[in-house]
PDB file of C-alpha atoms in Angstrom:
ATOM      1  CA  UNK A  24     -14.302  34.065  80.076  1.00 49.00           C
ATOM      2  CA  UNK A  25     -14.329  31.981  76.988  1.00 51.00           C
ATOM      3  CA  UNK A  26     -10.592  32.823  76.065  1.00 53.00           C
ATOM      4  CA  UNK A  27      -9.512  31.162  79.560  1.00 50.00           C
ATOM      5  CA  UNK A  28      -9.429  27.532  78.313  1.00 53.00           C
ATOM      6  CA  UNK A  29      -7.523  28.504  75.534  1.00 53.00           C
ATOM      7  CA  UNK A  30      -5.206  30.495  77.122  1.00 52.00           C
ATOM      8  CA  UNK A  31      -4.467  27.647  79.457  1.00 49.00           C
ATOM      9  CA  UNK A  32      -3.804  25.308  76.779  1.00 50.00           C
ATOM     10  CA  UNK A  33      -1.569  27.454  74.904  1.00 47.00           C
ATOM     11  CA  UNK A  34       0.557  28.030  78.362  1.00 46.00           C
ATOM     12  CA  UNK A  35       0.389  24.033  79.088  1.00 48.00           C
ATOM     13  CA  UNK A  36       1.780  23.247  75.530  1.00 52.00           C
ATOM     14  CA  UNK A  37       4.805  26.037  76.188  1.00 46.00           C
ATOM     15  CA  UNK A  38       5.504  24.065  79.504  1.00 45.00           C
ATOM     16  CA  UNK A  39       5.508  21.301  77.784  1.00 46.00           C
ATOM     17  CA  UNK A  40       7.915  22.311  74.966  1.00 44.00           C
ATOM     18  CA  UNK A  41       9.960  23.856  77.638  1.00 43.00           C
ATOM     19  CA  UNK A  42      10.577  20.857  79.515  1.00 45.00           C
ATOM     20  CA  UNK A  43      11.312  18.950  76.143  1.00 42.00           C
ATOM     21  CA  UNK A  44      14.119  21.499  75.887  1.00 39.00           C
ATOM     22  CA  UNK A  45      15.144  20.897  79.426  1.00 38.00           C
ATOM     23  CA  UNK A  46      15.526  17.614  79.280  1.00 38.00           C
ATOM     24  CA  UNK A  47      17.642  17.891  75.844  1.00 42.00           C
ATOM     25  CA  UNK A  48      20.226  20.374  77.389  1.00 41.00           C
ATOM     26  CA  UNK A  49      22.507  18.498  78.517  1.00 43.00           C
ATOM     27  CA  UNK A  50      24.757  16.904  75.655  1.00 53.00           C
ATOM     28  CA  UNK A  51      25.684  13.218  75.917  1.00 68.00           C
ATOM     29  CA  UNK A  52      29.239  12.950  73.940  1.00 77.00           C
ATOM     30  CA  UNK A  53      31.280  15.364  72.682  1.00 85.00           C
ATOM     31  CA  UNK A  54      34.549  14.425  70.681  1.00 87.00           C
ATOM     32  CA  UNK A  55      37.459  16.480  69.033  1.00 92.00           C
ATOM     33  CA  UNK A  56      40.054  15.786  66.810  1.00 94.00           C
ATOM     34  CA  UNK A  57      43.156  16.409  68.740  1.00 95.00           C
ATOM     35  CA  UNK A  58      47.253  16.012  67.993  1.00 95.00           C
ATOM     36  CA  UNK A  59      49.494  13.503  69.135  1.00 95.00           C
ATOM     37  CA  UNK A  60      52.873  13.950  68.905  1.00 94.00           C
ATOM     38  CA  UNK A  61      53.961  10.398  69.306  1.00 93.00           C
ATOM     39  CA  UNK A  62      57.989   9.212  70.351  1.00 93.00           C
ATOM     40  CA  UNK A  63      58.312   5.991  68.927  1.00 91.00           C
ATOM     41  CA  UNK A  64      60.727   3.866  70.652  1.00 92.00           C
ATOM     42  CA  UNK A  65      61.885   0.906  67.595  1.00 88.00           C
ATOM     43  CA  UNK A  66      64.425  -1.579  66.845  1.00 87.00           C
ATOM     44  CA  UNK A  67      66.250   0.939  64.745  1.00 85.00           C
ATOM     45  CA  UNK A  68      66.335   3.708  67.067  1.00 88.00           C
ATOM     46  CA  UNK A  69      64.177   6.621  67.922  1.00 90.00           C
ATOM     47  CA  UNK A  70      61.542   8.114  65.781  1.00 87.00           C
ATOM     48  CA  UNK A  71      58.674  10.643  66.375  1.00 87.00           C
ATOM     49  CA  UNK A  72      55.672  11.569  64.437  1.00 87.00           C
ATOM     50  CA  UNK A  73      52.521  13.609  64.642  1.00 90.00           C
ATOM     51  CA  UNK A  74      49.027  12.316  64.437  1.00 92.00           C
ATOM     52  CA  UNK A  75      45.773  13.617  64.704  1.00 94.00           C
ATOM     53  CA  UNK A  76      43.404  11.197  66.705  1.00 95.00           C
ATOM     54  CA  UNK A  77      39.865  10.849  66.641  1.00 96.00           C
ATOM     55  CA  UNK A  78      38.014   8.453  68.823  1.00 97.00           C
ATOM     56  CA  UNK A  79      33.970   7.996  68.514  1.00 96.00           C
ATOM     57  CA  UNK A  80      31.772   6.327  70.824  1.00 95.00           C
ATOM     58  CA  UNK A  81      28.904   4.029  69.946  1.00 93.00           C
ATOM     59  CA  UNK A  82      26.445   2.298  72.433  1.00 93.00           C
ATOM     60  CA  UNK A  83      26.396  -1.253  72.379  1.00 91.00           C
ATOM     61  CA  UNK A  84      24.303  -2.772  74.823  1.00 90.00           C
ATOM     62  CA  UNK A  85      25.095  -2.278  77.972  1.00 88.00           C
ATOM     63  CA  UNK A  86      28.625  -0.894  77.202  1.00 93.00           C
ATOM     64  CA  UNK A  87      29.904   1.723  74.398  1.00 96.00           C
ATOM     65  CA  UNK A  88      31.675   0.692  71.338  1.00 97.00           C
ATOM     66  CA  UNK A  89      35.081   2.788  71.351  1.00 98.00           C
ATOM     67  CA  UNK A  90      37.235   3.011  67.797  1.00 97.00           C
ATOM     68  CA  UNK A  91      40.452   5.174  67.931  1.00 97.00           C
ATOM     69  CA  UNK A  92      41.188   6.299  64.122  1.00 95.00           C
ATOM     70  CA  UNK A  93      44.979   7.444  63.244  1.00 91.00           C
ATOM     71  CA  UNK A  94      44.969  10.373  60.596  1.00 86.00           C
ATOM     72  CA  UNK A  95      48.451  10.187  59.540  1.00 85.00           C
ATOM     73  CA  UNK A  96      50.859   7.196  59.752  1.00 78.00           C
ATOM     74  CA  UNK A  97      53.301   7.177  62.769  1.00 80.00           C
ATOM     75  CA  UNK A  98      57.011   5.683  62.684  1.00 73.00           C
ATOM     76  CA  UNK A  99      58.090   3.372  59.659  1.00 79.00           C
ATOM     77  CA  UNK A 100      59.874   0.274  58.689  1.00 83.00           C
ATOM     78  CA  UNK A 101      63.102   0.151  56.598  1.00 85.00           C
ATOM     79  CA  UNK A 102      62.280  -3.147  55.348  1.00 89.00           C
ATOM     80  CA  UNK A 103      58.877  -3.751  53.161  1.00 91.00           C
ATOM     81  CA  UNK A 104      55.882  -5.002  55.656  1.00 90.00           C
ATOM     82  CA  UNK A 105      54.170  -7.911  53.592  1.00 93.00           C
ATOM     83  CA  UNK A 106      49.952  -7.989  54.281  1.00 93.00           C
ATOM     84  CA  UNK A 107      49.157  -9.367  57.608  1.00 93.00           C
ATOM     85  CA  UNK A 108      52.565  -8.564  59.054  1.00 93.00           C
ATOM     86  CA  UNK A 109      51.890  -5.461  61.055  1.00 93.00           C
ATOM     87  CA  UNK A 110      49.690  -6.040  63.546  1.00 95.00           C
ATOM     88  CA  UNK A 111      48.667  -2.739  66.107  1.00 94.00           C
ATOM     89  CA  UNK A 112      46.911  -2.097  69.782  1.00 97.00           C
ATOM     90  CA  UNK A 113      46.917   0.665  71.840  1.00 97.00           C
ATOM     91  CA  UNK A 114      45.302   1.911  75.193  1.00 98.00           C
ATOM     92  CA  UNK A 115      43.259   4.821  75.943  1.00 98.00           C
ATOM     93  CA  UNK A 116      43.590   6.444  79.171  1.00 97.00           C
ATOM     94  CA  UNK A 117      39.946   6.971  81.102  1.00 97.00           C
ATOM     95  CA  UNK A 118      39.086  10.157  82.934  1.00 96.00           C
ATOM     96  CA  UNK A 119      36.983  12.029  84.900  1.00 96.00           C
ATOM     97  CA  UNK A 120      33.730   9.867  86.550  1.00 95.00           C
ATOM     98  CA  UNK A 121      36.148   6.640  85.745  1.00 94.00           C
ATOM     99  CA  UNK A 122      39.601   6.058  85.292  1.00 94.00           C
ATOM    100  CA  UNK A 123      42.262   3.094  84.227  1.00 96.00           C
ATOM    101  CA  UNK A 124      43.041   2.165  80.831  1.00 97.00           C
ATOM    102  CA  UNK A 125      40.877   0.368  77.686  1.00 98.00           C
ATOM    103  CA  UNK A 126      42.287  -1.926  75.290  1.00 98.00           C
ATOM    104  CA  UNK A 127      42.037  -1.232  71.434  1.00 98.00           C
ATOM    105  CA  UNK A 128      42.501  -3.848  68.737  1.00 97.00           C
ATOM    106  CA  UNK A 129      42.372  -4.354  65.162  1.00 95.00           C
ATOM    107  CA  UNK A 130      42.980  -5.887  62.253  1.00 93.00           C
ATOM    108  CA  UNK A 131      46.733  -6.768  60.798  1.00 93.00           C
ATOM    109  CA  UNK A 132      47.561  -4.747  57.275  1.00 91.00           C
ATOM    110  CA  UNK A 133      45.406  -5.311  54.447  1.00 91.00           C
ATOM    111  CA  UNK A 134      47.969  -4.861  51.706  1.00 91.00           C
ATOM    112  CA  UNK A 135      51.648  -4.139  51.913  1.00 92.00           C
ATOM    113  CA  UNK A 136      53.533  -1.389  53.553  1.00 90.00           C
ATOM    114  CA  UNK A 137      56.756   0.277  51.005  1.00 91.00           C
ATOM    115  CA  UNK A 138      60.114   0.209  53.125  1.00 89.00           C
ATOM    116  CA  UNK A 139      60.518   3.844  54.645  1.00 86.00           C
ATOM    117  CA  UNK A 140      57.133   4.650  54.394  1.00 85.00           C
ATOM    118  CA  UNK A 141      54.613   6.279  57.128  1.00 82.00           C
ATOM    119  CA  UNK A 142      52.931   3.587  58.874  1.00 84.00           C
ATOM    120  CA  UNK A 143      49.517   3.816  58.525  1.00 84.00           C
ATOM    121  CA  UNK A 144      47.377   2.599  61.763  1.00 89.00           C
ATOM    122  CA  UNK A 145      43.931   0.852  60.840  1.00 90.00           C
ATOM    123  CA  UNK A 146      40.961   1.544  63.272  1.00 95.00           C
ATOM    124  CA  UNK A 147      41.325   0.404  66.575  1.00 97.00           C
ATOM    125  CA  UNK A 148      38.455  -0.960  69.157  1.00 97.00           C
ATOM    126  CA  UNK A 149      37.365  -2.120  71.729  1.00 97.00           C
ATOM    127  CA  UNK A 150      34.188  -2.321  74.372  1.00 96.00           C
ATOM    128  CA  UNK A 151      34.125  -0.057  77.235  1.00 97.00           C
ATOM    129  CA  UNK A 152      31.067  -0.764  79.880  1.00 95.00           C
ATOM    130  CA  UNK A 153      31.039   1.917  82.747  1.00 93.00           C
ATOM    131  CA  UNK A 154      30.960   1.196  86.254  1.00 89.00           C
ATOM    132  CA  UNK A 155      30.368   4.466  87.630  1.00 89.00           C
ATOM    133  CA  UNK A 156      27.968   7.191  86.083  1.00 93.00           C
ATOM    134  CA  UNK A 157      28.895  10.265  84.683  1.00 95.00           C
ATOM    135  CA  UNK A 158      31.281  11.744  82.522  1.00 96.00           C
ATOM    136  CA  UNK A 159      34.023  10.140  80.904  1.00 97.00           C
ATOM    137  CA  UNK A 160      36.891  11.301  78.977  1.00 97.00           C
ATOM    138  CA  UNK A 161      39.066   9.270  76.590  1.00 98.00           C
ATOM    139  CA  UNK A 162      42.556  10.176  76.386  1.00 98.00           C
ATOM    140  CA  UNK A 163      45.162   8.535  73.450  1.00 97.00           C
ATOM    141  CA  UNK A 164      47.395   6.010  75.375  1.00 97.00           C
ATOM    142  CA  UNK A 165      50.281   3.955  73.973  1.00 97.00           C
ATOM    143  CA  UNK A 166      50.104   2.624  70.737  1.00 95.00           C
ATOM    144  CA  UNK A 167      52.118  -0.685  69.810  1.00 95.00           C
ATOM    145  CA  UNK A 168      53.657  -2.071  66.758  1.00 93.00           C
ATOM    146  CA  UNK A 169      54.627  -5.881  65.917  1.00 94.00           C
ATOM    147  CA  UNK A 170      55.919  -6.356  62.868  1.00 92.00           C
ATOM    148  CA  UNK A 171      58.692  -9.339  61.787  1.00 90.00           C
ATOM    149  CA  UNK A 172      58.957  -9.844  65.473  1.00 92.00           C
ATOM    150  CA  UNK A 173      60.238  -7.209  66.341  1.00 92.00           C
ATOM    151  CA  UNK A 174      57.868  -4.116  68.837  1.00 94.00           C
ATOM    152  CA  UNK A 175      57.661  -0.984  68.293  1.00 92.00           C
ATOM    153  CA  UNK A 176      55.936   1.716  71.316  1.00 94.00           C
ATOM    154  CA  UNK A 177      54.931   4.571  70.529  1.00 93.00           C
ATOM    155  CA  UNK A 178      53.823   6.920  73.487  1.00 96.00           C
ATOM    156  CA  UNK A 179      52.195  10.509  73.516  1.00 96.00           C
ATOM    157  CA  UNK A 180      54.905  12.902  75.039  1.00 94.00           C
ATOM    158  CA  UNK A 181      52.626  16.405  74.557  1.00 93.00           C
ATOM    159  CA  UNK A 182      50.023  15.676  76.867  1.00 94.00           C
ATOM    160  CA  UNK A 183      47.287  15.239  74.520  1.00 95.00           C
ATOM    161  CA  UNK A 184      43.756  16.404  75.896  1.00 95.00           C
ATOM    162  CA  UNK A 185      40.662  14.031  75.659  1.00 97.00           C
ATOM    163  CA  UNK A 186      39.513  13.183  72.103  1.00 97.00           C
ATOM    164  CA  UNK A 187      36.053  12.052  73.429  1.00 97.00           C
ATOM    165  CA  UNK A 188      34.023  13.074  76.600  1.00 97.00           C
ATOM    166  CA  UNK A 189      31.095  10.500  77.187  1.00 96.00           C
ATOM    167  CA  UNK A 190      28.425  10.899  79.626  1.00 95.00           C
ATOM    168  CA  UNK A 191      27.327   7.308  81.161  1.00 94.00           C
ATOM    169  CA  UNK A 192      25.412   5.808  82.795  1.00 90.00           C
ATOM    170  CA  UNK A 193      26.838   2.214  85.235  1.00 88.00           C
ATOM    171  CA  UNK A 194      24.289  -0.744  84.366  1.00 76.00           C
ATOM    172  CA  UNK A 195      24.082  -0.682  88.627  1.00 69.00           C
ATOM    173  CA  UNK A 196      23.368   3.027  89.080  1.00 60.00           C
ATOM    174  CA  UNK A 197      26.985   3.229  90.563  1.00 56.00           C
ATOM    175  CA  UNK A 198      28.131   6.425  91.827  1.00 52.00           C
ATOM    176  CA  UNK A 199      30.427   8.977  89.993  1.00 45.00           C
ATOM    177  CA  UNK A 200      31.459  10.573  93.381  1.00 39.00           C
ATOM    178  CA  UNK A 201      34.673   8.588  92.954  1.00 37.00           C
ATOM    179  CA  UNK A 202      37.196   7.107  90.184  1.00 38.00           C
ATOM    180  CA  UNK A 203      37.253   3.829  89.262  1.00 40.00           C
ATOM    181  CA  UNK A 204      38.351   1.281  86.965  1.00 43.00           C
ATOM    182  CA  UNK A 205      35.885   0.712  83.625  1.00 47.00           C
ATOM    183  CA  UNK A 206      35.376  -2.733  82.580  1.00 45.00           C
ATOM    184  CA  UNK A 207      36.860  -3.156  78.889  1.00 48.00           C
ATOM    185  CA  UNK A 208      37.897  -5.285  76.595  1.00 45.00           C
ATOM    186  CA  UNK A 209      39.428  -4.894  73.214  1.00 47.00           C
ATOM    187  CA  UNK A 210      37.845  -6.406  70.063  1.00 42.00           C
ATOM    188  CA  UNK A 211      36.133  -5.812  67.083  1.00 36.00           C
ATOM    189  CA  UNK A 212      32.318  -6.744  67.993  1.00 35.00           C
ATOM    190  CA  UNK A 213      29.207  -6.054  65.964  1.00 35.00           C
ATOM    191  CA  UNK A 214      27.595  -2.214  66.727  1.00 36.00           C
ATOM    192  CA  UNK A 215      24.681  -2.247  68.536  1.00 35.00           C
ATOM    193  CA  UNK A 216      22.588   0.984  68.988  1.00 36.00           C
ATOM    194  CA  UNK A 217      22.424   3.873  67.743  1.00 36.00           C
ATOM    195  CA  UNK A 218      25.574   6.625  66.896  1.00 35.00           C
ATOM    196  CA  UNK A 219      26.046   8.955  69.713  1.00 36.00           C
ATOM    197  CA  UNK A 220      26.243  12.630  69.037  1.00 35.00           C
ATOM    198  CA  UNK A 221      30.331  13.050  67.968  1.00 37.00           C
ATOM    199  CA  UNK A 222      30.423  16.660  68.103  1.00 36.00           C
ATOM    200  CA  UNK A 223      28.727  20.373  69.008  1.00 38.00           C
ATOM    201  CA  UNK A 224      28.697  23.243  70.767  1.00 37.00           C
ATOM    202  CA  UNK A 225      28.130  22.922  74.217  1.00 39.00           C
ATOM    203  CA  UNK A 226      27.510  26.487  75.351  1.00 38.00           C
ATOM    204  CA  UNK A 227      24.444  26.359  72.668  1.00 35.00           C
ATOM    205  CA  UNK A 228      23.116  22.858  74.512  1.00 34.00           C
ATOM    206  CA  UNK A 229      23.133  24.925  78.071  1.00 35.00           C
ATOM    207  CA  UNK A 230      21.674  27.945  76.305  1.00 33.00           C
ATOM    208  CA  UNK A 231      18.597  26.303  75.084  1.00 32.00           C
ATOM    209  CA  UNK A 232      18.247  24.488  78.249  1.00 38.00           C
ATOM    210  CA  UNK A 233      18.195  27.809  80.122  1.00 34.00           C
ATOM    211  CA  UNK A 234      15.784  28.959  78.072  1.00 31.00           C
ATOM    212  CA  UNK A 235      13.430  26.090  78.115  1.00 38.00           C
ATOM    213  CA  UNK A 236      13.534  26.366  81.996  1.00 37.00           C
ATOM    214  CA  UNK A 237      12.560  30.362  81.698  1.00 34.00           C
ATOM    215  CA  UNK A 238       9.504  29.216  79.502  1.00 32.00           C
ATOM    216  CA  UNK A 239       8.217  26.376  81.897  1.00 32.00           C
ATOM    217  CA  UNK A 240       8.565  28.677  85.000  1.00 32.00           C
ATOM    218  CA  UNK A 241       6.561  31.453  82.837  1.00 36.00           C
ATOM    219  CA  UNK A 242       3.608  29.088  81.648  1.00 40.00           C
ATOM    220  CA  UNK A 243       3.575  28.024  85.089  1.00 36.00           C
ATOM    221  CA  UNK A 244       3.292  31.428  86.742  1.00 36.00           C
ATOM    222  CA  UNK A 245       0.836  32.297  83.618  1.00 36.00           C
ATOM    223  CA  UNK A 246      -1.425  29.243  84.132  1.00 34.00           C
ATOM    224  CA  UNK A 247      -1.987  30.346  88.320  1.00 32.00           C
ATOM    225  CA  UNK A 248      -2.236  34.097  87.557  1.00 34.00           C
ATOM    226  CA  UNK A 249      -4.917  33.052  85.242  1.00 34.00           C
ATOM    227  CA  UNK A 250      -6.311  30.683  87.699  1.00 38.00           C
ATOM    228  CA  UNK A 251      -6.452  33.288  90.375  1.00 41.00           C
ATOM    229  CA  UNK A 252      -8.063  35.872  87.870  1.00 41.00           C
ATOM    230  CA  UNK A 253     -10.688  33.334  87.141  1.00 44.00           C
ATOM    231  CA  UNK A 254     -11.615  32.269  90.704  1.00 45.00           C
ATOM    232  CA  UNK A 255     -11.406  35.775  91.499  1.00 43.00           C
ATOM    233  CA  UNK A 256     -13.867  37.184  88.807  1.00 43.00           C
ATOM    234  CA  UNK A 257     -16.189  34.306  89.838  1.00 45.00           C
ATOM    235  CA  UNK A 258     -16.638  35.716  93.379  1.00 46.00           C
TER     236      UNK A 258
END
């Protein structure tokens, strides 16, 4: 009869555990590097280019942070771009729980671009805050070059999937049942918040979270067999 408290605690602290791991299973962002094969449309004709894209989420209040980075430069210029004379934006396309477009900015060239050179694309943001809950994808969009005043567009023609699947959460508990347009606005504000997770496996998120369920239902079954037992034994 004496091992009965103990036993009970030890099944109470695997429910507990268990529910930790419940509550951890699901993953909330995943992102992927993924390939853009961009057709530029510019004032010397057509070019085309491939880029990978990554785009990372961070929470900021009671929106998300969104930068879009370029891994290789996309189109060129046949004359040299002084600093400050390029200046890029470009939309991301919103999926799944939301949908619409979000403006990305940034800042003009730091330092000069050669003539016939691979334009190189600084980071781009700009604040996404949800209006529906759920999941959210973030899809590369059109990117846009001014340069010497002249525009450049540059749009994805391989159907690119998401680079960044967010799950959210609408400030006013809105509903996810249907799409909707996301409040944005591009810019380059200060971060607030911590880094969301940018990548992992999601199959091992669901495993654990499986598991973790198994465990609680076990320690609960445990903890009234053990009851029973106990009133039992007392009769």
């Amino acid at each position: 009869m004496s091992s009965y408290p103990k036993r009970t605690a030890v099944l109470a602290s695997a429910a507990a555990l268990a529910g930790s791991a419940v509550l951890l299973a699901a993953p909330a962002a995943h992102a992927t590097v993924v390939n853009v094969n961009y057709q530029c449309k510019t004032p010397i004709g057509d070019k085309s280019a491939v880029s990978p894209i990554d785009i990372k989420g961070v929470k900021s209040g009671s929106g998300y942070k969104i930068t879009m980075s370029w891994q290789k430069g996309v189109s060129s210029s046949p004359v040299e771009l002084g600093k400050g004379a390029m200046n890029p934006s470009a939309t991301i396309r919103l999926g799944g729980a939301d949908s619409g477009t979000l403006s990305v900015t940034g800042a003009a060239n730091q330092a000069a671009i050669p003539a016939n050179t691979p334009i190189k694309i600084n980071d781009l943001s700009g604040t996404y805050t949800p209006e529906k809950s759920g999941k959210v994808t973030f899809t590369a969009g059109t990117l846009t070059i001014k340069a010497l005043g002249t525009t450049t567009t540059c749009n994805p023609t391989n159907n690119p999937g998401p680079s960044l699947t967010l799950d959210v959460t609408a400030a006013g508990g809105g509903s996810s049942s249907s799409g909707g347009s996301g409040s944005s606005s591009g810019g380059t504000g200060t971060d607030s918040g911590g880094t969301l997770p940018k990548t992992g496996p999601e199959d091992s998120f669901v495993a654990l979270g499986t598991l973790g369920g198994t465990v609680l239902l076990a320690g609960a079954a445990g903890t009234l067999w053990l009851t029973r037992r106990n009133q039992t034994a007392r009769r």
